[in-house]
Every structure is written in C-alpha cells, then in structure tokens.
Amino acid sequence: MYLPKWLHQFGAPKYFYDLSLCISRWAGIICIICFICGLYGGLVLAPADYQQGDSFRIMYIHVPSAWMSLFVYMVMAIAGGIGLIWRIKLAEIVARSSAPIGASFTFLALVTGSIWGKPMWGTWWVWDARLTSELILLFLYLGYIALQSAFEDRRVAARAGAILALVGIVNIPIIHYSVEWWSTLHQGPTITKLDKPSIHLSMLIPLLFMVFAFKTFYISTLLIRVRSEILEYECNTSWVKQLLGINNGIK
Amino acid sequence: MTPRKKRIAIVCSILAGMAIAAALILTAFEKNLLYFYSPTQIVNGEAPTTRSFRIGGLVMNDSVKRNKDTLDVSFVLTDTINQIEVVYNGILPDLFREGQGIVANGKLQENKIFKADEVLAKHDENYMPPEVAQALEEAGADIPHQQYSTAQ
Amino acid sequence: MALNDFFSMGGYGAYVWSSYGICAVVLLLNVIQPIIRERRTIRELQKRFSLAKENKSDKHS
C-alpha cells in the first residue's frame, strides 16, 4: 500500500513548516473573529431558554469543547496510525502535539458540564454512561501524554502512543452513542441527529460560530506546537540552519 | 510480507480486536449500564427490591404535593404507561416542575412508594426562547419531549 | 440596569461566568505555552549552533 506522492511532499518537514506559518496565522485570525461573533451572539443576542433560563449559555463553550475532545482524539489516533504504518515523522508530530490540546478540551467539557449540571440537574456529577465515558477519554489523553514523556527516544514514544491511541479509539463511538444506547441523565443529541436540530435558530447560529472558533483554535495552536517539534527533529538539516540564520560563515 | 504490510496488519488487528472486545463487554453489561429504571419496569418487578436504584420518568401534572412546614414533597412519576408515587425530603433542582423529566435515587418501599434520597432533573435536548415555546403551546403543538420508554 | 442584568444572568451568573472564566484561562494557556516553547526552541538551537561554530573557527585558527 502506497501513499500518493503529493502526500509525501506534504509530509516533508520543510514544505510543511512554510505552509504552517501561513495557515496558523489565518486560522488564528478567523478564530478570533468567530470567537467575538459567537460570544456576542451567545451571551448577548441569544434569548434565554424557555426552561433553563440564562444557564443554557454554558452550552456555547460546553458543546464545542465536547465535540473537539472527540475530534482531536480521532486526529491523534489516525495520525498516530499513519505514523505507525508509514513511519512519517510529521504524522507522529501531529499526533503528539494534539494530545495536550485534546486533553484541555476534554477537561473543559467535563468542568463546564459539571458547572451546568449543578443548577439544572441538581448535582455536579453522576456516573452515567456519557459522563463516565468522557472521563475515560480524559484518562486516555493523560495516559498518552505520560507515555510520551516516559520514553527517551521520541520515535519509540510515538509508536507506543499510537498503539494506545488506537486501542482507545473504541471509546469514541461509546461516548457519542451513550445517550442513545442507555438511559442516561445526560440528554440526547441536539444538533447531530438526522432530523431538524431541536434548537431555535437564534440560539443555533452563535453555537455554530463557537464550534468554528474552537476548530480554528485547534488548527492554529496545533501548528505552533508542530513547528517547534519540527525544528527539534530537523535541527541538523541545512534548511533549519538557514532558517535560524546560522549558516553564514560555515562552509 | 513486507514490514509495512505487517504493520498495517497489526494496526488492523488492534482495531478489530478492540471493536470485538468492546461489543462483547457492552452486550454483557447492557443491563448494568442502565442508569435508571422506568415506572413500567418497576411495576413489572424488574427493579431490585432490596438495594437502592434510580427511577426515571416525567412528573405527572397536578401530582406534586408539598408540605408547607417541612421540605417534604410527594409526586407521581409516569412514563405515560405506568405510575409510581415518590416521596422526598430535600431541596429540588431548579428545573423540577410538573411535566419535567427527572431521575430519583432511592429505595422502593414495601407499600410500593419510592422513597428518594436524591432528585435530579433531566432536561431534554430542545432549546428555544420562551416566546417560541408559548406560541407552540398556544398553537396546540406538542413541545417535543424526550422519550421515557427506556427499553430500546 | 441592563448591564447588571447581563452580569447576573438571571441568577445563574456565578455558574455561567465561572465556566466562561475557566474556559478563557485554559484556552489562553494553550496559546501562550506553545508560543513560549517555539521561542525557546529557536533560541536554544541558535545558541547550540553558534557554540558549534565558535568551536569550529577555534580549530581553524
């Protein structure tokens, strides 16, 4: 099985480094714009909910964090798998750099959900399937991060981490479908179900802005992390020396 | 077999193995992962009688009786098929109201009344402004409510 | 007052603002930490290479 040639070029560190400078800047700008629109829409423009009043506004950070916690894990596991099979350094770097961001999103989803649950459900925490499986996701991220620092050799660490990430991928559908498979305290999906989303348009639009803001936030901060790692990996190559302005004089 | 093909095989077998293991565990524990029992399940005697468990359902309209002096409250939980009476002493969550879905943790007494130690509100996945909800109600449309038949 | 209403969030102010606050802190850390790391990496690599260069020119002289 071979990867297409353009993908190999994409995976070439120097090419990716230059590209990422541009992408992370633009993703950052879009992210800030989306955050401003989403926060203004969600906190000011959107009306209070008919049952939950203003407390439903926690949704605007809870839902995007929860979605991103799953999305980032998928990226981490797939990149890890690609790194494992084709030994592409860049895929290993992407997987490793995603872990702290994904762990942050998972943490946010759990904490904001807990703060939301106290006034609405009447409890900070319950051991229902959705909450428990999301907590397991946080432990998977933390296990992955611990594994990365446990090995001296980065490439060995990347392989070990990829296997952990691939094993943990089984948790992702469980988190997603937990509210449908079992009777949980957590309510069912609002937007991702197949028929019409059960949220009023005036409340949905700010949510979509926030979702987009979180996604671009991930892209932008991921690429900054990836660049540092590329520099460390590739520090002996001529393009890095040239980039850092150290080549003058040596020849 | 080239090394790369071998690695692909390893990754695929990890994924397949985990999927099978998860499917087996999930089917085996399906009953235990049930977070709450419905009134119908309790009436049918499926719920435990000796230890405490959770019950989920909608608070029936005009069934909430509060004691003015204490925090004692009693109400009827329904899944639209069967009803169970619940008694509780404590602070109710903000969302507790008639017609609302709730989950209560407690024990079934011998007189078939459920004595709750904890009452949690379960909200549904619908979000709308109050005016829209009111307009829906006036138009006679059903505000969509979550299903309380737990058997799926 | 309208601004007061905004901050009280219909009585849920403590819950809403604490979750937004935690979110802001976590996201900001996620911006600052990688930027600091990138700068540190570049500085360290530059230092390492300039040391290597000095060693090299020492040998030549």
Tab-separated table of C-alpha atoms in Angstrom:
chain	number	residue	atom	x	y	z
A	1	MET	CA	0.000	0.000	0.000
A	2	TYR	CA	1.497	3.336	-1.005
A	3	LEU	CA	0.652	6.864	-0.116
A	4	PRO	CA	0.138	9.233	-3.042
A	5	LYS	CA	3.189	11.271	-3.903
A	6	TRP	CA	1.651	14.650	-3.015
A	7	LEU	CA	1.007	13.376	0.469
A	8	HIS	CA	4.660	12.528	0.873
A	9	GLN	CA	5.554	16.016	-0.243
A	10	PHE	CA	3.029	17.392	2.226
A	11	GLY	CA	4.709	15.307	4.842
A	12	ALA	CA	8.109	16.774	4.048
A	13	PRO	CA	9.022	18.855	7.114
A	14	LYS	CA	10.371	21.901	5.304
A	15	TYR	CA	7.398	22.198	2.997
A	16	PHE	CA	5.017	21.759	5.892
A	17	TYR	CA	6.874	24.274	8.042
A	18	ASP	CA	6.476	27.040	5.487
A	19	LEU	CA	2.846	26.158	4.841
A	20	SER	CA	2.007	26.027	8.532
A	21	LEU	CA	3.241	29.580	9.147
A	22	CYS	CA	0.615	30.848	6.765
A	23	ILE	CA	-2.177	28.512	7.874
A	24	SER	CA	-1.761	29.065	11.601
A	25	ARG	CA	-1.835	32.830	11.137
A	26	TRP	CA	-5.038	32.776	9.092
A	27	ALA	CA	-6.688	30.182	11.319
A	28	GLY	CA	-5.827	32.397	14.288
A	29	ILE	CA	-7.450	35.448	12.680
A	30	ILE	CA	-10.595	33.503	11.746
A	31	CYS	CA	-10.658	32.034	15.239
A	32	ILE	CA	-10.642	35.461	16.908
A	33	ILE	CA	-13.395	36.747	14.606
A	34	CYS	CA	-15.543	33.666	15.257
A	35	PHE	CA	-14.980	33.936	18.998
A	36	ILE	CA	-16.127	37.565	19.004
A	37	CYS	CA	-19.227	36.780	16.916
A	38	GLY	CA	-20.037	33.629	18.889
A	39	LEU	CA	-19.567	35.199	22.314
A	40	TYR	CA	-21.570	38.300	21.428
A	41	GLY	CA	-24.312	36.196	19.866
A	42	GLY	CA	-24.343	33.643	22.644
A	43	LEU	CA	-24.098	35.906	25.660
A	44	VAL	CA	-25.986	38.975	24.420
A	45	LEU	CA	-28.146	38.323	21.365
A	46	ALA	CA	-29.469	34.814	22.014
A	47	PRO	CA	-32.643	34.781	24.118
A	48	ALA	CA	-32.848	32.879	27.402
A	49	ASP	CA	-34.079	29.300	27.144
A	50	TYR	CA	-37.727	28.581	27.950
A	51	GLN	CA	-36.795	26.068	30.627
A	52	GLN	CA	-33.215	26.667	31.653
A	53	GLY	CA	-33.152	30.444	31.547
A	54	ASP	CA	-29.724	32.000	31.106
A	55	SER	CA	-27.836	28.979	32.415
A	56	PHE	CA	-28.106	27.349	28.977
A	57	ARG	CA	-25.462	29.810	27.755
A	58	ILE	CA	-22.829	27.468	29.196
A	59	MET	CA	-23.711	25.362	26.153
A	60	TYR	CA	-21.691	27.742	23.951
A	61	ILE	CA	-18.458	26.502	25.460
A	62	HIS	CA	-19.553	23.080	26.667
A	63	VAL	CA	-20.757	21.706	23.326
A	64	PRO	CA	-17.780	22.873	21.202
A	65	SER	CA	-15.289	21.565	23.801
A	66	ALA	CA	-17.037	18.210	23.945
A	67	TRP	CA	-17.115	17.872	20.160
A	68	MET	CA	-13.498	18.909	19.844
A	69	SER	CA	-12.446	16.446	22.531
A	70	LEU	CA	-13.699	13.655	20.245
A	71	PHE	CA	-12.439	15.238	17.022
A	72	VAL	CA	-8.930	15.834	18.356
A	73	TYR	CA	-8.778	12.256	19.591
A	74	MET	CA	-9.699	10.990	16.133
A	75	VAL	CA	-6.978	13.162	14.595
A	76	MET	CA	-4.491	11.904	17.174
A	77	ALA	CA	-5.353	8.243	16.627
A	78	ILE	CA	-5.403	8.465	12.819
A	79	ALA	CA	-2.169	10.471	12.677
A	80	GLY	CA	-0.646	8.000	15.107
A	81	GLY	CA	-1.763	5.110	12.916
A	82	ILE	CA	-0.288	6.730	9.797
A	83	GLY	CA	2.947	7.328	11.677
A	84	LEU	CA	2.971	3.731	12.829
A	85	ILE	CA	2.451	2.251	9.371
A	86	TRP	CA	4.283	4.583	7.034
A	87	ARG	CA	6.785	5.945	9.565
A	88	ILE	CA	6.050	9.528	8.585
A	89	LYS	CA	7.662	11.851	11.103
A	90	LEU	CA	5.134	14.591	10.555
A	91	ALA	CA	2.208	12.305	11.422
A	92	GLU	CA	3.938	11.361	14.664
A	93	ILE	CA	4.471	15.034	15.459
A	94	VAL	CA	0.824	15.892	14.746
A	95	ALA	CA	-0.354	13.060	16.985
A	96	ARG	CA	1.919	14.068	19.826
A	97	SER	CA	1.097	17.784	19.538
A	98	SER	CA	-2.654	17.116	19.530
A	99	ALA	CA	-2.675	15.378	22.896
A	100	PRO	CA	-2.379	18.381	25.253
A	101	ILE	CA	-4.948	20.357	23.243
A	102	GLY	CA	-7.372	17.437	23.248
A	103	ALA	CA	-6.867	16.920	26.959
A	104	SER	CA	-7.660	20.607	27.525
A	105	PHE	CA	-10.888	20.340	25.534
A	106	THR	CA	-11.914	17.212	27.430
A	107	PHE	CA	-11.167	18.918	30.721
A	108	LEU	CA	-13.252	21.926	29.667
A	109	ALA	CA	-16.157	19.734	28.569
A	110	LEU	CA	-16.162	17.953	31.927
A	111	VAL	CA	-15.784	21.069	34.055
A	112	THR	CA	-18.303	23.242	32.212
A	113	GLY	CA	-20.732	20.327	32.095
A	114	SER	CA	-20.348	19.909	35.828
A	115	ILE	CA	-20.971	23.608	36.454
A	116	TRP	CA	-24.002	23.432	34.172
A	117	GLY	CA	-25.278	20.297	35.866
A	118	LYS	CA	-25.299	21.740	39.373
A	119	PRO	CA	-28.141	24.245	38.873
A	120	MET	CA	-30.043	22.269	36.234
A	121	TRP	CA	-29.783	18.611	37.207
A	122	GLY	CA	-29.157	19.285	40.857
A	123	THR	CA	-25.759	17.572	41.009
A	124	TRP	CA	-22.165	18.244	39.991
A	125	TRP	CA	-21.530	14.722	38.833
A	126	VAL	CA	-23.344	11.458	38.149
A	127	TRP	CA	-21.872	8.192	36.999
A	128	ASP	CA	-23.982	7.843	33.886
A	129	ALA	CA	-22.623	6.411	30.652
A	130	ARG	CA	-21.962	9.750	28.922
A	131	LEU	CA	-20.109	11.374	31.793
A	132	THR	CA	-18.136	8.263	32.662
A	133	SER	CA	-17.003	7.609	29.092
A	134	GLU	CA	-15.926	11.247	28.706
A	135	LEU	CA	-13.891	10.913	31.900
A	136	ILE	CA	-12.241	7.807	30.448
A	137	LEU	CA	-11.344	9.920	27.410
A	138	LEU	CA	-9.532	12.372	29.689
A	139	PHE	CA	-7.573	9.474	31.208
A	140	LEU	CA	-6.685	8.214	27.733
A	141	TYR	CA	-5.273	11.635	26.859
A	142	LEU	CA	-3.348	11.832	30.126
A	143	GLY	CA	-2.046	8.297	29.639
A	144	TYR	CA	-0.888	9.215	26.157
A	145	ILE	CA	0.908	12.337	27.427
A	146	ALA	CA	2.558	10.351	30.232
A	147	LEU	CA	3.673	7.732	27.732
A	148	GLN	CA	5.285	10.412	25.571
A	149	SER	CA	7.493	11.582	28.399
A	150	ALA	CA	8.265	8.065	29.584
A	151	PHE	CA	10.484	7.228	26.591
A	152	GLU	CA	13.839	8.805	25.815
A	153	ASP	CA	13.546	8.083	22.121
A	154	ARG	CA	10.813	10.191	20.555
A	155	ARG	CA	10.104	7.746	17.772
A	156	VAL	CA	9.654	4.847	20.162
A	157	ALA	CA	7.393	7.039	22.272
A	158	ALA	CA	5.369	7.950	19.175
A	159	ARG	CA	4.844	4.265	18.324
A	160	ALA	CA	3.819	3.336	21.849
A	161	GLY	CA	1.485	6.321	21.983
A	162	ALA	CA	-0.060	5.436	18.624
A	163	ILE	CA	-0.935	1.962	19.858
A	164	LEU	CA	-2.540	3.388	22.999
A	165	ALA	CA	-4.486	5.905	20.891
A	166	LEU	CA	-5.675	3.184	18.506
A	167	VAL	CA	-6.800	0.977	21.367
A	168	GLY	CA	-8.628	3.896	22.970
A	169	ILE	CA	-10.452	4.773	19.761
A	170	VAL	CA	-13.123	2.262	20.761
A	171	ASN	CA	-14.230	4.770	23.396
A	172	ILE	CA	-15.205	7.383	20.794
A	173	PRO	CA	-18.393	5.750	19.448
A	174	ILE	CA	-19.285	4.792	23.010
A	175	ILE	CA	-19.163	8.439	24.077
A	176	HIS	CA	-21.148	9.552	21.061
A	177	TYR	CA	-23.898	6.947	21.234
A	178	SER	CA	-24.012	6.551	25.026
A	179	VAL	CA	-27.021	8.859	25.294
A	180	GLU	CA	-28.919	6.783	22.744
A	181	TRP	CA	-27.887	3.300	23.850
A	182	TRP	CA	-28.530	3.726	27.539
A	183	SER	CA	-30.859	5.727	29.713
A	184	THR	CA	-28.530	8.454	30.900
A	185	LEU	CA	-29.127	11.610	32.871
A	186	HIS	CA	-27.420	13.472	30.048
A	187	GLN	CA	-29.897	14.424	27.334
A	188	GLY	CA	-29.795	13.205	23.750
A	189	PRO	CA	-28.028	14.980	20.882
A	190	THR	CA	-29.416	18.353	19.855
A	191	ILE	CA	-27.740	19.009	16.544
A	192	THR	CA	-26.163	15.842	15.231
A	193	LYS	CA	-29.373	13.874	14.956
A	194	LEU	CA	-30.650	13.311	11.480
A	195	ASP	CA	-33.865	15.312	11.512
A	196	LYS	CA	-34.149	19.017	12.179
A	197	PRO	CA	-31.932	20.245	15.032
A	198	SER	CA	-34.036	20.849	18.126
A	199	ILE	CA	-32.632	24.254	18.857
A	200	HIS	CA	-34.045	27.598	17.807
A	201	LEU	CA	-32.142	29.343	15.021
A	202	SER	CA	-31.328	32.390	17.160
A	203	MET	CA	-29.543	30.066	19.589
A	204	LEU	CA	-28.018	27.819	16.948
A	205	ILE	CA	-26.110	30.464	14.972
A	206	PRO	CA	-23.877	31.594	17.879
A	207	LEU	CA	-23.225	27.927	18.640
A	208	LEU	CA	-22.019	27.320	15.093
A	209	PHE	CA	-19.686	30.318	15.368
A	210	MET	CA	-18.291	28.916	18.611
A	211	VAL	CA	-17.828	25.473	17.070
A	212	PHE	CA	-15.894	27.038	14.209
A	213	ALA	CA	-13.878	29.163	16.632
A	214	PHE	CA	-12.847	26.064	18.600
A	215	LYS	CA	-11.914	24.221	15.424
A	216	THR	CA	-9.718	27.029	14.111
A	217	PHE	CA	-8.258	27.429	17.603
A	218	TYR	CA	-7.175	23.814	17.453
A	219	ILE	CA	-5.651	24.181	13.984
A	220	SER	CA	-3.803	27.341	14.886
A	221	THR	CA	-2.320	26.202	18.204
A	222	LEU	CA	-1.599	22.716	16.873
A	223	LEU	CA	0.550	24.168	14.092
A	224	ILE	CA	2.567	26.293	16.529
A	225	ARG	CA	3.332	23.143	18.528
A	226	VAL	CA	4.117	21.193	15.365
A	227	ARG	CA	6.622	23.835	14.245
A	228	SER	CA	8.595	23.614	17.498
A	229	GLU	CA	8.731	19.854	17.180
A	230	ILE	CA	9.819	20.012	13.534
A	231	LEU	CA	12.677	22.331	14.473
A	232	GLU	CA	13.819	19.946	17.202
A	233	TYR	CA	13.577	16.896	14.956
A	234	GLU	CA	15.248	18.539	11.991
A	235	CYS	CA	17.803	20.683	13.783
A	236	ASN	CA	20.719	19.207	11.884
A	237	THR	CA	19.377	19.843	8.400
A	238	SER	CA	20.570	22.729	6.285
A	239	TRP	CA	17.124	24.296	5.870
A	240	VAL	CA	16.714	24.684	9.611
A	241	LYS	CA	20.188	26.218	9.929
A	242	GLN	CA	19.382	28.586	7.135
A	243	LEU	CA	16.062	29.456	8.738
A	244	LEU	CA	17.703	30.284	12.040
A	245	GLY	CA	20.300	32.421	10.260
A	246	ILE	CA	23.260	30.347	11.380
A	247	ASN	CA	24.540	29.200	8.032
A	248	ASN	CA	26.554	32.329	7.282
A	249	GLY	CA	30.229	31.727	7.655
A	250	ILE	CA	30.232	27.947	7.829
A	251	LYS	CA	31.109	26.309	4.587
B	1	MET	CA	5.127	-9.884	3.809
B	2	THR	CA	6.883	-6.559	3.720
B	3	PRO	CA	7.394	-4.798	7.057
B	4	ARG	CA	4.890	-2.144	6.087
B	5	LYS	CA	2.181	-4.659	5.269
B	6	LYS	CA	2.890	-6.335	8.559
B	7	ARG	CA	2.420	-3.064	10.383
B	8	ILE	CA	-0.859	-2.429	8.573
B	9	ALA	CA	-1.992	-5.889	9.643
B	10	ILE	CA	-1.020	-5.164	13.251
B	11	VAL	CA	-2.946	-1.880	13.293
B	12	CYS	CA	-5.997	-3.507	11.708
B	13	SER	CA	-5.940	-6.378	14.162
B	14	ILE	CA	-5.690	-3.951	17.117
B	15	LEU	CA	-8.734	-2.095	15.833
B	16	ALA	CA	-10.706	-5.254	15.107
B	17	GLY	CA	-9.775	-6.827	18.431
B	18	MET	CA	-10.803	-3.764	20.385
B	19	ALA	CA	-14.078	-3.492	18.494
B	20	ILE	CA	-14.949	-7.118	19.213
B	21	ALA	CA	-13.928	-6.821	22.860
B	22	ALA	CA	-15.980	-3.670	23.286
B	23	ALA	CA	-19.011	-5.208	21.600
B	24	LEU	CA	-18.814	-8.244	23.877
B	25	ILE	CA	-18.391	-6.171	27.034
B	26	LEU	CA	-21.190	-3.837	26.072
B	27	THR	CA	-23.676	-6.619	25.396
B	28	ALA	CA	-22.691	-8.365	28.611
B	29	PHE	CA	-23.107	-5.254	30.735
B	30	GLU	CA	-26.060	-3.793	28.935
B	31	LYS	CA	-28.398	-4.280	31.874
B	32	ASN	CA	-25.964	-2.931	34.440
B	33	LEU	CA	-25.207	0.195	32.449
B	34	LEU	CA	-28.846	1.142	32.704
B	35	TYR	CA	-28.755	4.396	34.589
B	36	PHE	CA	-32.407	4.358	35.671
B	37	TYR	CA	-35.492	2.163	35.630
B	38	SER	CA	-38.822	3.314	34.216
B	39	PRO	CA	-42.078	3.058	36.214
B	40	THR	CA	-43.193	0.246	33.890
B	41	GLN	CA	-40.086	-1.788	34.702
B	42	ILE	CA	-40.739	-1.276	38.408
B	43	VAL	CA	-44.389	-2.272	38.119
B	44	ASN	CA	-43.261	-5.383	36.264
B	45	GLY	CA	-40.928	-6.180	39.117
B	46	GLU	CA	-37.707	-5.771	37.123
B	47	ALA	CA	-36.186	-3.336	39.596
B	48	PRO	CA	-34.300	-4.527	42.702
B	49	THR	CA	-36.316	-4.502	45.923
B	50	THR	CA	-33.531	-4.800	48.465
B	51	ARG	CA	-30.991	-2.226	47.346
B	52	SER	CA	-31.442	1.348	46.194
B	53	PHE	CA	-31.691	2.161	42.497
B	54	ARG	CA	-32.681	5.033	40.227
B	55	ILE	CA	-36.042	5.703	38.708
B	56	GLY	CA	-36.649	7.988	35.736
B	57	GLY	CA	-39.849	9.474	34.410
B	58	LEU	CA	-41.977	12.542	33.946
B	59	VAL	CA	-43.529	14.313	36.921
B	60	MET	CA	-47.257	13.907	36.420
B	61	ASN	CA	-49.325	17.083	36.170
B	62	ASP	CA	-51.171	18.131	39.354
B	63	SER	CA	-49.453	15.407	41.367
B	64	VAL	CA	-46.906	17.476	43.314
B	65	LYS	CA	-47.884	17.898	46.963
B	66	ARG	CA	-45.616	19.958	49.178
B	67	ASN	CA	-45.706	20.154	52.951
B	68	LYS	CA	-45.776	23.838	53.880
B	69	ASP	CA	-43.635	23.496	57.019
B	70	THR	CA	-41.022	20.945	56.011
B	71	LEU	CA	-39.248	20.150	52.788
B	72	ASP	CA	-41.351	17.016	52.375
B	73	VAL	CA	-42.697	16.621	48.890
B	74	SER	CA	-44.524	13.855	47.111
B	75	PHE	CA	-45.292	13.435	43.438
B	76	VAL	CA	-46.179	10.794	40.888
B	77	LEU	CA	-43.692	9.714	38.226
B	78	THR	CA	-45.006	8.391	34.943
B	79	ASP	CA	-43.656	7.008	31.701
B	80	THR	CA	-47.126	7.617	30.232
B	81	ILE	CA	-47.963	3.924	30.779
B	82	ASN	CA	-47.463	3.251	34.482
B	83	GLN	CA	-47.142	5.435	37.550
B	84	ILE	CA	-45.083	5.281	40.724
B	85	GLU	CA	-45.534	7.528	43.707
B	86	VAL	CA	-42.361	9.138	45.040
B	87	VAL	CA	-41.740	10.805	48.391
B	88	TYR	CA	-38.727	13.016	49.018
B	89	ASN	CA	-37.345	15.318	51.655
B	90	GLY	CA	-34.827	17.870	50.432
B	91	ILE	CA	-34.085	20.660	48.021
B	92	LEU	CA	-35.322	20.124	44.483
B	93	PRO	CA	-33.294	21.260	41.442
B	94	ASP	CA	-34.336	24.432	39.619
B	95	LEU	CA	-35.738	22.513	36.704
B	96	PHE	CA	-38.090	20.424	38.839
B	97	ARG	CA	-41.678	21.115	37.779
B	98	GLU	CA	-44.718	19.238	36.632
B	99	GLY	CA	-44.268	17.648	33.254
B	100	GLN	CA	-40.480	17.660	33.679
B	101	GLY	CA	-38.335	14.581	33.286
B	102	ILE	CA	-36.495	13.669	36.480
B	103	VAL	CA	-34.291	10.906	37.833
B	104	ALA	CA	-34.610	9.969	41.501
B	105	ASN	CA	-32.262	7.795	43.533
B	106	GLY	CA	-33.706	5.815	46.391
B	107	LYS	CA	-35.434	2.655	47.524
B	108	LEU	CA	-38.756	1.070	46.749
B	109	GLN	CA	-40.699	0.606	49.968
B	110	GLU	CA	-42.990	-2.283	50.661
B	111	ASN	CA	-46.064	-0.162	50.101
B	112	LYS	CA	-44.789	0.384	46.527
B	113	ILE	CA	-43.957	4.009	47.249
B	114	PHE	CA	-40.495	5.067	46.161
B	115	LYS	CA	-38.566	6.890	48.854
B	116	ALA	CA	-35.994	9.127	47.172
B	117	ASP	CA	-32.734	10.330	48.752
B	118	GLU	CA	-31.827	12.447	45.749
B	119	VAL	CA	-33.861	14.018	42.944
B	120	LEU	CA	-32.127	15.115	39.729
B	121	ALA	CA	-33.787	16.912	36.840
B	122	LYS	CA	-33.248	15.530	33.362
B	123	HIS	CA	-33.660	18.193	30.746
B	124	ASP	CA	-34.341	17.462	27.115
B	125	GLU	CA	-32.332	18.407	24.064
B	126	ASN	CA	-34.683	21.177	22.955
B	127	TYR	CA	-33.673	24.798	23.264
B	128	MET	CA	-35.944	27.690	22.376
B	129	PRO	CA	-36.847	31.175	23.551
B	130	PRO	CA	-39.847	31.367	25.948
B	131	GLU	CA	-41.942	33.225	23.350
B	132	VAL	CA	-41.485	30.407	20.861
B	133	ALA	CA	-42.417	27.802	23.461
B	134	GLN	CA	-45.510	29.802	24.346
B	135	ALA	CA	-46.506	30.226	20.717
B	136	LEU	CA	-46.071	26.482	20.187
B	137	GLU	CA	-48.257	25.757	23.167
B	138	GLU	CA	-50.954	28.169	22.064
B	139	ALA	CA	-50.979	26.655	18.612
B	140	GLY	CA	-51.669	23.347	20.310
B	141	ALA	CA	-48.454	21.814	19.071
B	142	ASP	CA	-46.678	19.334	21.268
B	143	ILE	CA	-43.460	20.651	22.686
B	144	PRO	CA	-41.264	17.734	21.819
B	145	HIS	CA	-40.387	15.755	24.911
B	146	GLN	CA	-37.854	13.078	25.451
B	147	GLN	CA	-38.953	9.500	25.371
B	148	TYR	CA	-39.243	7.708	28.652
B	149	SER	CA	-39.513	4.180	27.451
B	150	THR	CA	-36.068	3.012	28.468
B	151	ALA	CA	-36.206	-0.244	26.567
B	152	GLN	CA	-34.702	0.456	23.180
C	1	MET	CA	-29.895	48.322	34.860
C	2	ALA	CA	-29.179	46.407	31.697
C	3	LEU	CA	-25.519	45.769	32.476
C	4	ASN	CA	-26.423	44.352	35.879
C	5	ASP	CA	-28.909	42.003	34.255
C	6	PHE	CA	-26.213	40.889	31.882
C	7	PHE	CA	-23.822	40.010	34.687
C	8	SER	CA	-26.428	38.367	36.898
C	9	MET	CA	-27.552	36.084	34.028
C	10	GLY	CA	-30.996	35.620	35.547
C	11	GLY	CA	-29.490	34.379	38.807
C	12	TYR	CA	-27.087	31.941	37.123
C	13	GLY	CA	-24.239	34.458	36.908
C	14	ALA	CA	-21.898	32.509	39.190
C	15	TYR	CA	-22.287	29.352	37.097
C	16	VAL	CA	-22.131	31.000	33.680
C	17	TRP	CA	-19.206	33.314	34.401
C	18	SER	CA	-17.145	30.751	36.268
C	19	SER	CA	-17.378	28.315	33.370
C	20	TYR	CA	-16.530	31.046	30.846
C	21	GLY	CA	-13.655	32.122	33.078
C	22	ILE	CA	-12.201	28.628	33.329
C	23	CYS	CA	-12.578	28.238	29.581
C	24	ALA	CA	-10.727	31.524	28.949
C	25	VAL	CA	-7.861	30.525	31.249
C	26	VAL	CA	-7.437	27.070	29.692
C	27	LEU	CA	-7.574	28.391	26.129
C	28	LEU	CA	-5.112	31.211	26.880
C	29	LEU	CA	-2.659	28.736	28.416
C	30	ASN	CA	-2.998	26.726	25.225
C	31	VAL	CA	-1.940	29.775	23.208
C	32	ILE	CA	0.821	31.059	25.463
C	33	GLN	CA	2.539	27.756	26.210
C	34	PRO	CA	3.263	26.753	22.576
C	35	ILE	CA	4.379	30.300	21.674
C	36	ILE	CA	6.847	30.363	24.576
C	37	ARG	CA	8.040	26.916	23.599
C	38	GLU	CA	8.599	27.904	19.968
C	39	ARG	CA	10.666	30.937	21.014
C	40	ARG	CA	12.680	28.863	23.472
C	41	THR	CA	13.354	26.191	20.875
C	42	ILE	CA	14.588	28.731	18.336
C	43	ARG	CA	16.783	30.437	20.942
C	44	GLU	CA	18.299	27.180	22.138
C	45	LEU	CA	19.017	25.944	18.638
C	46	GLN	CA	20.652	29.239	17.729
C	47	LYS	CA	22.807	29.060	20.834
C	48	ARG	CA	23.793	25.469	20.156
C	49	PHE	CA	24.806	26.237	16.594
C	50	SER	CA	26.709	29.394	17.423
C	51	LEU	CA	28.680	27.418	20.023
C	52	ALA	CA	29.405	24.775	17.422
C	53	LYS	CA	30.533	27.480	15.031
C	54	GLU	CA	32.920	29.004	17.567
C	55	ASN	CA	34.470	25.618	18.228
C	56	LYS	CA	34.925	25.145	14.541
C	57	SER	CA	36.580	28.547	13.985
C	58	ASP	CA	38.803	27.930	17.017
C	59	LYS	CA	40.177	24.852	15.360
C	60	HIS	CA	40.817	26.734	12.111
C	61	SER	CA	42.866	29.483	13.715
